[in-house]
Amino acid sequence: MEQDITNFKKWQLAARPKTLPAAAAPVITGAACAIHDGSFSFLIFLAALLGAFLLQISVNLANDYFDFKNHIDTEDRLGPLRVTQSGLIKPGAVRNAMILTLFLAFILGLWLIKSGGMPILIIVIVSLICALGYSGGPYPIASNGLGELFVFIFFGPVAVCGTYYLLTHTLSFKAVAASLPVGFLITAVMVVNNLRDIDTDAKAGKRTLAVILGKAGTKTEYFILVLGAYLIPACLFAFKVYSFFILLPLVSMPQAFPLLAVISEKKGPILNETLAGTARLALVYSILFSLGIILGTG
């Protein structure tokens, strides 16, 4: 039994469940936009949420596996323990788990394609390809300064609008607008990750956007993304896109201030907690944002 618990913990480390709020936030927001417009299916919402979780886990596994194979993860790594690099799980097992989660995401995607048609087919295919190409392939997205752009696009407009389309079979400006602050905050999670690893990534030849911008530029990027996420609801209210309730995310601002302070002053392993804190902020923000959208219905 003890061995079973140990194995479970190993795979828990590999799956990185603390990153799952980033996958949940855009799906919740997209569903809220659909409810605002009078359309919702719990079954489709649940399938979209599960699909987002599977894709997130597959990206985590791919990142663990490919960073080991490409000699990016070393003993100098400051982030959470990587199961492949540390020897906890054999590379082949991590690779097979990655393939399995991608396959399960594909099977679930087939059902969603039946409901959403061609637009969802395109999203499923591109998402699966990018899940592999994020860390692997001849031109890894994460190693060539495109990680933040990838995260913003797929965890912002694609995930929010894709969920909205699944539930409504249409697309609206309001859904697109709602996708932006969610994308900003989840991208901010990636920024913390790359800021923490900036020295080891540069040493390994991994050219993340943080390596390109430098520490000062990366900190500025984080500030812009977080503060921008709070500015957008104010703009949506000012231009009468949504009602007063869209300002509900402002309640989470006290949660954001300590994160901004740490980013300004700290470096190294302490940023692991800042990364987790930013992911929690993204989820809390998205729940408040979604509640504001729903309360403004009618």
Short mmCIF file of C-alpha atoms in Angstrom, two decimals:
data_model
loop_
_atom_site.label_atom_id
_atom_site.label_comp_id
_atom_site.label_asym_id
_atom_site.label_seq_id
_atom_site.Cartn_x
_atom_site.Cartn_y
_atom_site.Cartn_z
CA MET A 1 0.00 0.00 0.00
CA GLU A 2 2.85 2.40 0.85
CA GLN A 3 4.37 1.78 -2.58
CA ASP A 4 1.01 2.55 -4.22
CA ILE A 5 0.79 5.86 -2.33
CA THR A 6 4.36 6.69 -3.35
CA ASN A 7 3.59 5.99 -7.00
CA PHE A 8 0.46 8.11 -6.80
CA LYS A 9 2.45 11.02 -5.43
CA LYS A 10 5.01 10.62 -8.21
CA TRP A 11 2.33 10.90 -10.87
CA GLN A 12 0.71 13.76 -8.98
CA LEU A 13 4.02 15.61 -9.26
CA ALA A 14 4.13 14.81 -12.98
CA ALA A 15 0.56 16.01 -13.61
CA ARG A 16 1.08 19.25 -11.60
CA PRO A 17 -2.51 19.70 -10.36
CA LYS A 18 -1.72 23.22 -9.14
CA THR A 19 -1.76 24.31 -12.81
CA LEU A 20 -5.33 23.09 -13.38
CA PRO A 21 -6.97 26.37 -12.25
CA ALA A 22 -5.42 27.90 -15.38
CA ALA A 23 -7.31 25.34 -17.48
CA ALA A 24 -10.58 25.84 -15.59
CA ALA A 25 -10.67 29.65 -15.64
CA PRO A 26 -11.36 30.23 -19.37
CA VAL A 27 -13.94 27.43 -19.58
CA ILE A 28 -15.84 28.90 -16.62
CA THR A 29 -15.71 32.35 -18.24
CA GLY A 30 -16.91 31.06 -21.61
CA ALA A 31 -19.79 29.26 -19.93
CA ALA A 32 -20.75 32.43 -18.06
CA CYS A 33 -20.88 34.35 -21.34
CA ALA A 34 -23.17 31.65 -22.76
CA ILE A 35 -25.46 31.85 -19.71
CA HIS A 36 -25.53 35.64 -20.12
CA ASP A 37 -26.84 35.07 -23.64
CA GLY A 38 -29.40 32.48 -22.54
CA SER A 39 -27.73 29.22 -23.55
CA PHE A 40 -26.13 26.51 -21.39
CA SER A 41 -25.62 22.74 -21.27
CA PHE A 42 -24.03 21.25 -18.16
CA LEU A 43 -22.90 18.13 -20.05
CA ILE A 44 -21.09 20.14 -22.73
CA PHE A 45 -19.59 22.42 -20.08
CA LEU A 46 -18.33 19.41 -18.12
CA ALA A 47 -16.84 17.84 -21.26
CA ALA A 48 -15.09 21.09 -22.19
CA LEU A 49 -13.71 21.41 -18.65
CA LEU A 50 -12.44 17.82 -18.64
CA GLY A 51 -10.90 18.32 -22.08
CA ALA A 52 -9.11 21.44 -20.84
CA PHE A 53 -7.76 19.49 -17.85
CA LEU A 54 -6.50 16.67 -20.07
CA LEU A 55 -4.75 19.09 -22.41
CA GLN A 56 -3.15 20.92 -19.48
CA ILE A 57 -1.87 17.65 -17.99
CA SER A 58 -0.57 16.49 -21.36
CA VAL A 59 1.35 19.78 -21.78
CA ASN A 60 2.80 19.34 -18.27
CA LEU A 61 3.92 15.79 -19.06
CA ALA A 62 5.34 16.85 -22.43
CA ASN A 63 7.23 19.70 -20.77
CA ASP A 64 8.68 17.30 -18.18
CA TYR A 65 9.68 14.73 -20.80
CA PHE A 66 11.03 16.98 -23.56
CA ASP A 67 12.93 19.33 -21.22
CA PHE A 68 14.73 16.26 -19.90
CA LYS A 69 15.42 14.88 -23.39
CA ASN A 70 16.68 18.28 -24.57
CA HIS A 71 18.93 18.68 -21.48
CA ILE A 72 17.09 21.82 -20.35
CA ASP A 73 16.22 20.47 -16.89
CA THR A 74 19.35 20.15 -14.74
CA GLU A 75 20.21 19.89 -11.05
CA ASP A 76 20.34 23.72 -10.96
CA ARG A 77 16.60 23.96 -11.66
CA LEU A 78 14.77 26.22 -9.17
CA GLY A 79 11.23 25.14 -9.99
CA PRO A 80 9.18 22.24 -8.58
CA LEU A 81 10.69 18.77 -8.86
CA ARG A 82 10.56 17.28 -12.36
CA VAL A 83 9.87 13.55 -12.25
CA THR A 84 11.88 12.67 -15.36
CA GLN A 85 14.99 14.69 -14.56
CA SER A 86 14.97 13.52 -10.94
CA GLY A 87 14.62 9.86 -11.92
CA LEU A 88 11.33 9.37 -10.06
CA ILE A 89 9.63 8.11 -13.23
CA LYS A 90 11.32 6.66 -16.29
CA PRO A 91 11.22 8.87 -19.43
CA GLY A 92 9.34 6.21 -21.41
CA ALA A 93 6.59 6.07 -18.79
CA VAL A 94 6.18 9.86 -18.82
CA ARG A 95 6.09 9.81 -22.64
CA ASN A 96 3.43 7.07 -22.64
CA ALA A 97 1.35 8.99 -20.07
CA MET A 98 1.57 12.08 -22.28
CA ILE A 99 0.35 10.07 -25.27
CA LEU A 100 -2.48 8.58 -23.21
CA THR A 101 -3.75 11.97 -21.99
CA LEU A 102 -3.57 13.36 -25.53
CA PHE A 103 -5.53 10.33 -26.78
CA LEU A 104 -8.19 10.78 -24.10
CA ALA A 105 -8.41 14.49 -24.98
CA PHE A 106 -8.84 13.51 -28.63
CA ILE A 107 -11.63 11.01 -27.83
CA LEU A 108 -13.43 13.66 -25.79
CA GLY A 109 -12.78 16.13 -28.58
CA LEU A 110 -14.57 13.87 -31.06
CA TRP A 111 -17.76 14.18 -29.02
CA LEU A 112 -17.36 17.94 -28.78
CA ILE A 113 -16.77 18.13 -32.53
CA LYS A 114 -20.09 16.34 -33.06
CA SER A 115 -21.74 19.11 -31.03
CA GLY A 116 -19.76 22.11 -32.32
CA GLY A 117 -18.85 21.18 -35.88
CA MET A 118 -15.97 22.52 -37.98
CA PRO A 119 -14.80 25.36 -35.66
CA ILE A 120 -14.37 22.88 -32.79
CA LEU A 121 -12.63 20.41 -35.12
CA ILE A 122 -10.06 23.08 -35.94
CA ILE A 123 -9.61 23.98 -32.25
CA VAL A 124 -9.15 20.33 -31.24
CA ILE A 125 -6.60 19.58 -33.97
CA VAL A 126 -4.57 22.75 -33.39
CA SER A 127 -4.69 22.31 -29.61
CA LEU A 128 -3.37 18.75 -29.81
CA ILE A 129 -0.57 19.75 -32.18
CA CYS A 130 0.43 22.71 -30.01
CA ALA A 131 0.32 20.59 -26.84
CA LEU A 132 3.12 18.50 -28.36
CA GLY A 133 4.87 21.41 -30.05
CA TYR A 134 5.00 23.50 -26.88
CA SER A 135 8.09 21.70 -25.60
CA GLY A 136 8.82 19.16 -28.33
CA GLY A 137 9.42 19.01 -32.06
CA PRO A 138 12.03 20.78 -34.20
CA TYR A 139 10.95 24.28 -33.08
CA PRO A 140 9.62 24.12 -29.49
CA ILE A 141 7.24 27.00 -28.81
CA ALA A 142 8.43 27.44 -25.21
CA SER A 143 12.11 27.58 -26.20
CA ASN A 144 11.74 30.25 -28.86
CA GLY A 145 10.12 33.20 -27.11
CA LEU A 146 6.57 32.25 -28.10
CA GLY A 147 5.37 30.62 -24.88
CA GLU A 148 3.48 33.63 -23.54
CA LEU A 149 1.80 34.29 -26.89
CA PHE A 150 0.77 30.63 -27.11
CA VAL A 151 -0.65 30.69 -23.56
CA PHE A 152 -2.55 33.94 -24.12
CA ILE A 153 -4.14 32.73 -27.37
CA PHE A 154 -5.13 29.26 -26.18
CA PHE A 155 -6.08 30.07 -22.57
CA GLY A 156 -7.74 33.35 -23.54
CA PRO A 157 -9.64 33.74 -26.82
CA VAL A 158 -9.50 30.09 -27.96
CA ALA A 159 -10.66 28.51 -24.69
CA VAL A 160 -13.22 31.18 -23.73
CA CYS A 161 -14.68 31.62 -27.21
CA GLY A 162 -14.46 27.89 -27.94
CA THR A 163 -16.51 27.10 -24.83
CA TYR A 164 -18.95 29.88 -25.69
CA TYR A 165 -19.34 28.54 -29.25
CA LEU A 166 -19.93 25.00 -28.01
CA LEU A 167 -22.78 26.24 -25.83
CA THR A 168 -24.33 28.77 -28.23
CA HIS A 169 -23.17 27.76 -31.73
CA THR A 170 -22.29 31.38 -32.38
CA LEU A 171 -19.68 33.96 -31.41
CA SER A 172 -20.11 37.40 -29.88
CA PHE A 173 -18.00 40.48 -29.26
CA LYS A 174 -18.82 40.20 -25.56
CA ALA A 175 -17.27 36.72 -25.39
CA VAL A 176 -14.14 37.90 -27.20
CA ALA A 177 -13.83 40.88 -24.84
CA ALA A 178 -14.30 38.63 -21.80
CA SER A 179 -11.50 36.36 -22.99
CA LEU A 180 -8.84 39.06 -22.75
CA PRO A 181 -8.41 39.53 -18.96
CA VAL A 182 -8.52 35.77 -18.43
CA GLY A 183 -5.81 35.32 -21.03
CA PHE A 184 -3.76 38.08 -19.39
CA LEU A 185 -3.78 36.48 -15.95
CA ILE A 186 -2.99 32.97 -17.15
CA THR A 187 -0.17 34.37 -19.27
CA ALA A 188 1.08 36.05 -16.08
CA VAL A 189 1.45 32.56 -14.57
CA MET A 190 3.80 31.66 -17.42
CA VAL A 191 5.71 34.92 -16.94
CA VAL A 192 6.45 34.01 -13.29
CA ASN A 193 7.62 30.56 -14.37
CA ASN A 194 10.00 32.02 -16.95
CA LEU A 195 11.24 34.76 -14.62
CA ARG A 196 12.13 32.16 -11.99
CA ASP A 197 14.00 30.04 -14.56
CA ILE A 198 15.60 32.89 -16.50
CA ASP A 199 19.19 32.08 -15.52
CA THR A 200 18.99 28.29 -15.93
CA ASP A 201 17.05 28.63 -19.20
CA ALA A 202 19.65 31.02 -20.62
CA LYS A 203 22.41 28.64 -19.58
CA ALA A 204 20.63 25.72 -21.29
CA GLY A 205 20.10 27.75 -24.49
CA LYS A 206 16.32 28.02 -23.99
CA ARG A 207 15.29 31.43 -25.35
CA THR A 208 12.09 32.15 -23.48
CA LEU A 209 10.58 35.61 -23.73
CA ALA A 210 12.01 36.27 -20.25
CA VAL A 211 15.52 35.47 -21.51
CA ILE A 212 14.95 37.85 -24.43
CA LEU A 213 13.45 40.69 -22.34
CA GLY A 214 15.69 40.31 -19.29
CA LYS A 215 14.58 40.41 -15.65
CA ALA A 216 13.44 44.05 -15.63
CA GLY A 217 11.46 43.65 -18.84
CA THR A 218 9.85 40.43 -17.62
CA LYS A 219 8.78 42.07 -14.34
CA THR A 220 7.25 44.93 -16.34
CA GLU A 221 5.42 42.39 -18.50
CA TYR A 222 3.93 40.79 -15.37
CA PHE A 223 2.75 44.17 -14.06
CA ILE A 224 1.13 45.04 -17.40
CA LEU A 225 -0.71 41.70 -17.59
CA VAL A 226 -2.04 41.77 -14.01
CA LEU A 227 -3.01 45.45 -13.97
CA GLY A 228 -4.41 45.13 -17.51
CA ALA A 229 -6.68 42.33 -16.31
CA TYR A 230 -8.24 44.78 -13.82
CA LEU A 231 -8.43 47.63 -16.31
CA ILE A 232 -10.45 45.66 -18.86
CA PRO A 233 -13.61 45.19 -16.69
CA ALA A 234 -13.59 48.93 -16.02
CA CYS A 235 -13.46 49.57 -19.78
CA LEU A 236 -16.22 47.02 -20.43
CA PHE A 237 -18.42 48.82 -17.89
CA ALA A 238 -17.47 52.30 -19.13
CA PHE A 239 -18.39 51.39 -22.71
CA LYS A 240 -21.59 49.65 -21.56
CA VAL A 241 -20.55 46.23 -22.88
CA TYR A 242 -21.51 44.71 -19.52
CA SER A 243 -23.37 45.98 -16.45
CA PHE A 244 -21.95 47.28 -13.16
CA PHE A 245 -21.53 43.69 -11.93
CA ILE A 246 -18.60 43.22 -14.31
CA LEU A 247 -16.53 45.16 -11.76
CA LEU A 248 -16.77 42.26 -9.27
CA PRO A 249 -13.18 41.10 -10.04
CA LEU A 250 -11.96 44.25 -8.27
CA VAL A 251 -12.74 42.38 -5.04
CA SER A 252 -9.73 40.16 -5.77
CA MET A 253 -7.26 43.05 -6.02
CA PRO A 254 -5.97 42.59 -2.42
CA GLN A 255 -4.93 39.11 -3.54
CA ALA A 256 -2.92 40.62 -6.42
CA PHE A 257 -0.94 43.27 -4.49
CA PRO A 258 1.34 40.84 -2.56
CA LEU A 259 2.12 39.03 -5.81
CA LEU A 260 3.17 42.29 -7.47
CA ALA A 261 5.35 43.12 -4.45
CA VAL A 262 7.15 39.75 -4.56
CA ILE A 263 7.75 40.02 -8.30
CA SER A 264 9.33 43.43 -7.75
CA GLU A 265 11.72 42.39 -4.99
CA LYS A 266 12.30 38.63 -4.95
CA LYS A 267 13.88 35.96 -7.14
CA GLY A 268 14.64 32.25 -7.09
CA PRO A 269 12.58 29.45 -5.48
CA ILE A 270 10.28 31.86 -3.61
CA LEU A 271 8.69 32.54 -7.00
CA ASN A 272 7.25 29.00 -6.93
CA GLU A 273 4.67 30.25 -4.42
CA THR A 274 4.13 33.39 -6.49
CA LEU A 275 3.43 31.19 -9.51
CA ALA A 276 0.87 29.16 -7.54
CA GLY A 277 -0.57 32.40 -6.12
CA THR A 278 -0.98 33.86 -9.60
CA ALA A 279 -2.78 30.69 -10.74
CA ARG A 280 -5.13 30.99 -7.73
CA LEU A 281 -5.67 34.66 -8.53
CA ALA A 282 -6.59 33.75 -12.12
CA LEU A 283 -9.19 31.27 -10.87
CA VAL A 284 -10.69 33.61 -8.22
CA TYR A 285 -10.72 36.48 -10.70
CA SER A 286 -12.43 34.33 -13.34
CA ILE A 287 -15.09 33.13 -10.91
CA LEU A 288 -15.85 36.74 -9.85
CA PHE A 289 -15.72 37.88 -13.47
CA SER A 290 -18.06 35.08 -14.52
CA LEU A 291 -20.43 35.84 -11.66
CA GLY A 292 -20.48 39.48 -12.74
CA ILE A 293 -21.33 38.45 -16.30
CA ILE A 294 -24.17 36.18 -15.12
CA LEU A 295 -25.59 38.72 -12.64
CA GLY A 296 -25.69 41.26 -15.45
CA THR A 297 -28.03 39.05 -17.48
CA GLY A 298 -31.33 40.57 -18.41
#
